[in-house]
PDB file of C-alpha atoms in Angstrom:
ATOM      1  CA  MET A   1     189.537  97.286 133.932  1.00 55.00           C
ATOM      2  CA  ALA A   2     187.303 100.167 134.019  1.00 49.00           C
ATOM      3  CA  GLU A   3     186.457  99.853 130.367  1.00 55.00           C
ATOM      4  CA  GLN A   4     185.500  96.317 131.018  1.00 53.00           C
ATOM      5  CA  LEU A   5     183.350  96.999 133.894  1.00 46.00           C
ATOM      6  CA  GLY A   6     181.694  99.753 131.806  1.00 51.00           C
ATOM      7  CA  ALA A   7     180.981  97.680 128.720  1.00 52.00           C
ATOM      8  CA  TYR A   8     179.636  94.956 131.201  1.00 50.00           C
ATOM      9  CA  ASN A   9     177.381  97.326 132.958  1.00 51.00           C
ATOM     10  CA  HIS A  10     176.285  98.600 129.481  1.00 53.00           C
ATOM     11  CA  HIS A  11     175.525  95.187 128.203  1.00 53.00           C
ATOM     12  CA  ARG A  12     173.601  94.076 131.504  1.00 55.00           C
ATOM     13  CA  ALA A  13     171.676  97.419 131.297  1.00 52.00           C
ATOM     14  CA  GLU A  14     170.362  96.268 127.750  1.00 60.00           C
ATOM     15  CA  GLN A  15     169.609  92.870 128.816  1.00 56.00           C
ATOM     16  CA  LEU A  16     167.592  93.986 131.781  1.00 49.00           C
ATOM     17  CA  GLY A  17     165.723  96.785 129.682  1.00 52.00           C
ATOM     18  CA  ALA A  18     164.713  94.103 127.017  1.00 52.00           C
ATOM     19  CA  TYR A  19     163.595  91.687 129.635  1.00 49.00           C
ATOM     20  CA  ASN A  20     161.470  94.355 131.495  1.00 50.00           C
ATOM     21  CA  HIS A  21     160.025  95.465 128.146  1.00 49.00           C
ATOM     22  CA  HIS A  22     159.237  91.709 127.269  1.00 51.00           C
ATOM     23  CA  ARG A  23     157.695  91.218 130.873  1.00 50.00           C
ATOM     24  CA  LEU A  24     155.567  94.565 130.494  1.00 45.00           C
ATOM     25  CA  VAL A  25     154.074  93.733 127.126  1.00 43.00           C
ATOM     26  CA  TYR A  26     153.478  89.888 128.339  1.00 47.00           C
ATOM     27  CA  ILE A  27     151.681  91.200 131.504  1.00 44.00           C
ATOM     28  CA  THR A  28     149.881  93.799 129.988  1.00 46.00           C
ATOM     29  CA  HIS A  29     148.291  91.461 127.151  1.00 49.00           C
ATOM     30  CA  TYR A  30     147.598  88.691 129.737  1.00 48.00           C
ATOM     31  CA  ARG A  31     145.726  91.346 132.040  1.00 51.00           C
ATOM     32  CA  ALA A  32     143.769  92.634 129.299  1.00 48.00           C
ATOM     33  CA  GLU A  33     142.757  88.916 128.290  1.00 58.00           C
ATOM     34  CA  GLN A  34     142.001  88.467 131.939  1.00 54.00           C
ATOM     35  CA  LEU A  35     139.620  91.519 132.248  1.00 46.00           C
ATOM     36  CA  GLY A  36     137.930  90.835 128.935  1.00 51.00           C
ATOM     37  CA  ALA A  37     136.909  87.370 130.102  1.00 52.00           C
ATOM     38  CA  TYR A  38     135.970  88.890 133.433  1.00 48.00           C
ATOM     39  CA  ASN A  39     133.757  91.545 132.118  1.00 47.00           C
ATOM     40  CA  HIS A  40     132.107  88.884 129.634  1.00 49.00           C
ATOM     41  CA  HIS A  41     131.430  86.481 132.599  1.00 49.00           C
ATOM     42  CA  ARG A  42     129.997  89.322 134.757  1.00 47.00           C
ATOM     43  CA  ALA A  43     127.835  90.471 131.714  1.00 44.00           C
ATOM     44  CA  GLU A  44     126.207  87.010 131.448  1.00 50.00           C
ATOM     45  CA  GLN A  45     125.862  86.705 135.238  1.00 47.00           C
ATOM     46  CA  LEU A  46     124.059  90.165 135.234  1.00 42.00           C
ATOM     47  CA  GLY A  47     121.850  89.147 132.321  1.00 47.00           C
ATOM     48  CA  ALA A  48     120.843  85.828 134.135  1.00 47.00           C
ATOM     49  CA  TYR A  49     120.398  87.647 137.506  1.00 47.00           C
ATOM     50  CA  ASN A  50     117.986  90.258 135.699  1.00 49.00           C
ATOM     51  CA  HIS A  51     116.251  87.457 133.934  1.00 49.00           C
ATOM     52  CA  HIS A  52     115.398  85.894 137.386  1.00 58.00           C
ATOM     53  CA  SER A  53     115.218  88.604 139.506  1.00 73.00           C
ATOM     54  CA  ALA A  54     112.177  90.251 137.824  1.00 74.00           C
ATOM     55  CA  PRO A  55     109.793  87.208 138.246  1.00 75.00           C
ATOM     56  CA  ARG A  56     110.873  86.786 141.754  1.00 75.00           C
ATOM     57  CA  LEU A  57     110.352  90.360 142.682  1.00 76.00           C
ATOM     58  CA  LEU A  58     106.706  90.090 141.163  1.00 72.00           C
ATOM     59  CA  GLN A  59     106.227  86.938 142.982  1.00 72.00           C
ATOM     60  CA  ALA A  60     107.410  88.733 146.330  1.00 78.00           C
ATOM     61  CA  ILE A  61     105.145  91.537 145.548  1.00 77.00           C
ATOM     62  CA  ALA A  62     102.148  89.088 145.050  1.00 74.00           C
ATOM     63  CA  ARG A  63     102.772  87.100 148.166  1.00 74.00           C
ATOM     64  CA  ASP A  64     103.125  90.320 150.280  1.00 78.00           C
ATOM     65  CA  ASN A  65      99.678  91.311 148.727  1.00 76.00           C
ATOM     66  CA  ILE A  66     100.970  94.845 148.255  1.00 76.00           C
ATOM     67  CA  ILE A  67      99.088  94.885 144.857  1.00 78.00           C
ATOM     68  CA  PRO A  68      95.874  92.757 145.476  1.00 76.00           C
ATOM     69  CA  PHE A  69      95.196  92.094 141.772  1.00 74.00           C
ATOM     70  CA  LEU A  70      98.850  90.360 141.417  1.00 73.00           C
ATOM     71  CA  ASN A  71      97.834  87.577 143.662  1.00 74.00           C
ATOM     72  CA  PHE A  72      97.863  85.095 140.705  1.00 77.00           C
ATOM     73  CA  PHE A  73     101.460  85.434 140.394  1.00 73.00           C
ATOM     74  CA  ALA A  74     102.102  84.380 144.222  1.00 74.00           C
ATOM     75  CA  VAL A  75     102.037  80.708 143.396  1.00 77.00           C
ATOM     76  CA  GLY A  76     105.275  79.022 142.390  1.00 75.00           C
ATOM     77  CA  SER A  77     106.507  75.662 141.910  1.00 77.00           C
ATOM     78  CA  LYS A  78     107.449  73.093 144.662  1.00 75.00           C
ATOM     79  CA  SER A  79     111.087  74.191 144.754  1.00 76.00           C
ATOM     80  CA  GLY A  80     109.855  77.972 145.275  1.00 71.00           C
ATOM     81  CA  GLU A  81     110.539  78.974 141.439  1.00 79.00           C
ATOM     82  CA  PRO A  82     108.116  81.777 140.267  1.00 77.00           C
ATOM     83  CA  THR A  83     106.715  79.847 137.721  1.00 76.00           C
ATOM     84  CA  ARG A  84     103.777  82.136 136.775  1.00 78.00           C
ATOM     85  CA  ALA A  85     105.902  85.218 137.097  1.00 75.00           C
ATOM     86  CA  LEU A  86     108.547  83.612 134.587  1.00 79.00           C
ATOM     87  CA  LEU A  87     105.739  82.893 132.062  1.00 80.00           C
ATOM     88  CA  LEU A  88     104.581  86.489 132.200  1.00 79.00           C
ATOM     89  CA  THR A  89     108.227  87.524 131.683  1.00 79.00           C
ATOM     90  CA  ALA A  90     108.784  85.428 128.931  1.00 80.00           C
ATOM     91  CA  ALA A  91     105.437  86.565 127.174  1.00 83.00           C
ATOM     92  CA  ILE A  92     106.177  90.059 127.717  1.00 82.00           C
ATOM     93  CA  SER A  93     109.751  89.287 126.187  1.00 79.00           C
ATOM     94  CA  GLU A  94     108.146  87.742 123.147  1.00 79.00           C
ATOM     95  CA  ILE A  95     105.839  90.912 122.638  1.00 81.00           C
ATOM     96  CA  GLY A  96     108.913  92.961 122.855  1.00 78.00           C
ATOM     97  CA  ILE A  97     110.511  90.933 120.042  1.00 78.00           C
ATOM     98  CA  LEU A  98     107.399  91.033 117.838  1.00 74.00           C
ATOM     99  CA  ILE A  99     106.973  94.861 118.207  1.00 75.00           C
ATOM    100  CA  ALA A 100     110.774  95.165 117.248  1.00 70.00           C
ATOM    101  CA  ASN A 101     110.046  93.170 113.962  1.00 70.00           C
ATOM    102  CA  LEU A 102     106.894  94.874 112.979  1.00 66.00           C
ATOM    103  CA  ASP A 103     108.065  94.374 109.249  1.00 63.00           C
ATOM    104  CA  SER A 104     107.671  90.711 109.472  1.00 63.00           C
ATOM    105  CA  VAL A 105     104.430  90.834 111.348  1.00 57.00           C
ATOM    106  CA  ALA A 106     102.648  93.386 109.030  1.00 62.00           C
ATOM    107  CA  PRO A 107     101.846  91.047 106.217  1.00 62.00           C
ATOM    108  CA  ILE A 108     100.108  88.912 108.718  1.00 60.00           C
ATOM    109  CA  ILE A 109      97.985  91.815 110.007  1.00 59.00           C
ATOM    110  CA  THR A 110      96.989  93.090 106.530  1.00 57.00           C
ATOM    111  CA  ILE A 111      95.388  89.665 105.396  1.00 55.00           C
ATOM    112  CA  ASN A 112      91.678  89.262 106.093  1.00 52.00           C
ATOM    113  CA  GLY A 113      90.049  86.266 107.336  1.00 53.00           C
ATOM    114  CA  ASN A 114      90.070  84.487 103.951  1.00 55.00           C
ATOM    115  CA  GLU A 115      93.995  84.633 103.663  1.00 60.00           C
ATOM    116  CA  CYS A 116      93.576  86.996 100.610  1.00 67.00           C
ATOM    117  CA  PRO A 117      94.931  90.311 100.026  1.00 68.00           C
ATOM    118  CA  VAL A 118      92.443  93.409 100.440  1.00 70.00           C
ATOM    119  CA  ALA A 119      91.784  95.119  97.234  1.00 75.00           C
ATOM    120  CA  GLU A 120      92.063  98.835  96.977  1.00 82.00           C
ATOM    121  CA  GLU A 121      90.289 101.002  94.466  1.00 84.00           C
ATOM    122  CA  SER A 122      90.373 104.799  93.784  1.00 88.00           C
ATOM    123  CA  VAL A 123      87.235 106.666  93.367  1.00 88.00           C
ATOM    124  CA  PHE A 124      87.122 110.232  92.109  1.00 87.00           C
ATOM    125  CA  VAL A 125      84.391 112.369  92.766  1.00 89.00           C
ATOM    126  CA  THR A 126      83.310 115.344  90.602  1.00 89.00           C
ATOM    127  CA  VAL A 127      81.083 117.790  92.330  1.00 91.00           C
ATOM    128  CA  ILE A 128      79.030 120.067  90.199  1.00 94.00           C
ATOM    129  CA  TYR A 129      76.914 123.031  91.195  1.00 94.00           C
ATOM    130  CA  LYS A 130      74.505 125.608  89.439  1.00 95.00           C
ATOM    131  CA  PRO A 131      75.847 129.037  88.761  1.00 95.00           C
ATOM    132  CA  GLU A 132      76.467 131.038  92.051  1.00 94.00           C
ATOM    133  CA  ASN A 133      77.365 134.762  92.614  1.00 94.00           C
ATOM    134  CA  THR A 134      75.918 136.019  89.349  1.00 95.00           C
ATOM    135  CA  SER A 135      76.905 139.614  88.506  1.00 95.00           C
ATOM    136  CA  ILE A 136      75.903 141.917  85.467  1.00 96.00           C
ATOM    137  CA  THR A 137      77.911 144.693  84.279  1.00 95.00           C
ATOM    138  CA  ALA A 138      77.211 147.579  81.564  1.00 95.00           C
ATOM    139  CA  SER A 139      79.976 149.355  79.546  1.00 94.00           C
ATOM    140  CA  LYS A 140      77.918 152.571  80.115  1.00 92.00           C
ATOM    141  CA  ARG A 141      75.511 153.414  83.141  1.00 92.00           C
ATOM    142  CA  MET A 142      74.935 156.804  81.760  1.00 93.00           C
ATOM    143  CA  ALA A 143      73.963 157.055  77.977  1.00 92.00           C
ATOM    144  CA  CYS A 144      72.237 158.731  75.390  1.00 92.00           C
ATOM    145  CA  VAL A 145      69.588 157.459  73.049  1.00 92.00           C
ATOM    146  CA  ASN A 146      70.740 155.637  70.233  1.00 91.00           C
ATOM    147  CA  ASP A 147      74.009 154.572  72.169  1.00 93.00           C
ATOM    148  CA  SER A 148      75.288 151.042  72.145  1.00 94.00           C
ATOM    149  CA  VAL A 149      75.798 149.455  75.506  1.00 95.00           C
ATOM    150  CA  THR A 150      77.432 146.098  76.007  1.00 96.00           C
ATOM    151  CA  LEU A 151      76.085 143.874  78.862  1.00 96.00           C
ATOM    152  CA  ALA A 152      78.244 141.269  80.468  1.00 96.00           C
ATOM    153  CA  CYS A 153      77.049 138.330  82.707  1.00 96.00           C
ATOM    154  CA  ALA A 154      79.423 136.525  84.922  1.00 95.00           C
ATOM    155  CA  SER A 155      79.099 133.667  87.503  1.00 95.00           C
ATOM    156  CA  THR A 156      80.795 131.072  89.447  1.00 94.00           C
ATOM    157  CA  ALA A 157      79.672 127.489  88.329  1.00 95.00           C
ATOM    158  CA  LYS A 158      80.772 123.812  87.625  1.00 93.00           C
ATOM    159  CA  PRO A 159      80.580 123.186  85.029  1.00 93.00           C
ATOM    160  CA  ALA A 160      80.961 126.590  83.673  1.00 94.00           C
ATOM    161  CA  ALA A 161      77.692 128.292  82.805  1.00 95.00           C
ATOM    162  CA  ASP A 162      76.599 127.763  79.032  1.00 94.00           C
ATOM    163  CA  ARG A 163      73.626 129.865  78.694  1.00 95.00           C
ATOM    164  CA  TYR A 164      72.585 133.466  79.529  1.00 96.00           C
ATOM    165  CA  ILE A 165      69.234 134.950  79.477  1.00 96.00           C
ATOM    166  CA  TYR A 166      68.958 138.736  79.239  1.00 97.00           C
ATOM    167  CA  TYR A 167      65.781 140.713  80.399  1.00 96.00           C
ATOM    168  CA  ARG A 168      64.911 144.402  80.089  1.00 94.00           C
ATOM    169  CA  GLY A 169      62.601 144.849  82.896  1.00 92.00           C
ATOM    170  CA  ASP A 170      60.119 141.821  82.474  1.00 92.00           C
ATOM    171  CA  SER A 171      60.905 141.458  78.764  1.00 93.00           C
ATOM    172  CA  LEU A 172      63.337 138.705  77.317  1.00 95.00           C
ATOM    173  CA  ILE A 173      65.894 140.406  75.041  1.00 94.00           C
ATOM    174  CA  HIS A 174      68.368 137.691  74.636  1.00 94.00           C
ATOM    175  CA  ASN A 175      68.761 133.796  75.153  1.00 95.00           C
ATOM    176  CA  GLY A 176      71.986 132.173  74.034  1.00 94.00           C
ATOM    177  CA  THR A 177      75.434 130.774  74.834  1.00 94.00           C
ATOM    178  CA  SER A 178      77.036 134.162  74.670  1.00 94.00           C
ATOM    179  CA  LYS A 179      77.902 135.918  78.041  1.00 93.00           C
ATOM    180  CA  THR A 180      77.787 139.232  76.513  1.00 95.00           C
ATOM    181  CA  HIS A 181      74.815 141.050  74.661  1.00 95.00           C
ATOM    182  CA  THR A 182      74.983 144.393  72.810  1.00 96.00           C
ATOM    183  CA  ILE A 183      72.009 146.631  73.053  1.00 94.00           C
ATOM    184  CA  THR A 184      70.930 149.978  71.234  1.00 93.00           C
ATOM    185  CA  LEU A 185      69.088 152.394  73.575  1.00 91.00           C
ATOM    186  CA  SER A 186      66.040 153.751  71.788  1.00 87.00           C
ATOM    187  CA  ALA A 187      64.130 155.695  74.535  1.00 87.00           C
ATOM    188  CA  HIS A 188      65.217 157.878  77.242  1.00 88.00           C
ATOM    189  CA  GLY A 189      64.674 157.158  81.013  1.00 92.00           C
ATOM    190  CA  THR A 190      65.739 154.708  83.577  1.00 94.00           C
ATOM    191  CA  HIS A 191      65.915 151.090  82.588  1.00 93.00           C
ATOM    192  CA  GLU A 192      66.812 148.040  84.515  1.00 95.00           C
ATOM    193  CA  TYR A 193      68.562 145.088  82.658  1.00 96.00           C
ATOM    194  CA  ALA A 194      69.093 141.654  84.263  1.00 96.00           C
ATOM    195  CA  CYS A 195      70.918 138.384  83.408  1.00 96.00           C
ATOM    196  CA  VAL A 196      70.340 134.589  84.489  1.00 96.00           C
ATOM    197  CA  ALA A 197      73.084 132.050  83.975  1.00 96.00           C
ATOM    198  CA  SER A 198      72.379 128.184  83.879  1.00 96.00           C
ATOM    199  CA  ASN A 199      74.484 125.042  83.352  1.00 95.00           C
ATOM    200  CA  THR A 200      73.473 121.271  83.538  1.00 93.00           C
ATOM    201  CA  ALA A 201      73.341 121.574  87.296  1.00 93.00           C
ATOM    202  CA  GLY A 202      70.350 124.342  87.232  1.00 94.00           C
ATOM    203  CA  THR A 203      69.606 127.807  86.778  1.00 95.00           C
ATOM    204  CA  GLY A 204      71.213 130.355  89.033  1.00 93.00           C
ATOM    205  CA  ASP A 205      70.099 133.710  90.589  1.00 92.00           C
ATOM    206  CA  ASN A 206      69.599 136.828  88.458  1.00 92.00           C
ATOM    207  CA  SER A 207      71.405 139.971  88.684  1.00 95.00           C
ATOM    208  CA  SER A 208      70.401 143.351  87.404  1.00 95.00           C
ATOM    209  CA  VAL A 209      71.925 146.754  86.380  1.00 96.00           C
ATOM    210  CA  VAL A 210      70.371 150.193  86.033  1.00 96.00           C
ATOM    211  CA  ILE A 211      71.142 152.258  83.092  1.00 95.00           C
ATOM    212  CA  THR A 212      69.980 156.010  82.702  1.00 94.00           C
ATOM    213  CA  VAL A 213      69.461 157.009  79.199  1.00 93.00           C
ATOM    214  CA  GLN A 214      69.385 160.744  78.544  1.00 89.00           C
ATOM    215  CA  GLY A 215      67.114 162.228  75.686  1.00 74.00           C
ATOM    216  CA  GLU A 216      68.064 164.267  72.693  1.00 64.00           C
ATOM    217  CA  VAL A 217      68.805 167.936  73.526  1.00 53.00           C
ATOM    218  CA  LEU A 218      67.393 170.051  71.099  1.00 50.00           C
ATOM    219  CA  LEU A 219      68.996 173.277  70.430  1.00 52.00           C
ATOM    220  CA  LYS A 220      66.952 176.855  69.903  1.00 53.00           C
ATOM    221  CA  THR A 221      67.993 179.317  67.084  1.00 53.00           C
TER     222      THR A 221
END
């Protein structure tokens, strides 16, 4: 008898466990569906409330003359609906939608009054200027009679300098395209040499260098 009661109780316990599990799953699923539907319904209610509450708030502010220039929105329909405020809200909403879709508005903005695309053209400007910062150097600043000295003229220009003129004092000694010129010192003393560079844009300033030439030393016997 005890064994029969034990088997019966065990069987009932299994039945009750299965029943409770089934009820729990059913109730949980049902409540989840109810909560989902409730939340969706509340979201729709809140959206509708916000859509209508903003115009009504604007109308109330206008009617109370809190902000004088909003008096225009105090007028509503015969039923009290804030018609003008609703129109303003709708306009603001449409502007927001347009701003959010600038990609679709951009082609309209970029078309001129003739409904034709605006042509674009690239222009490259080349700036030229005559030689500047001209300088002259000498391979020797101290030399002897009959020594050879190379003069070199340099400058900044665009286009590059293509003609160089060298002077010894006021006398022209070279006029050509080479920026260097070699001279033979024939007289002792102090001599000034100058160069002037030029290009198609004009002639630059001159630059000079002084070379001291020593005479021959005579040895007495």
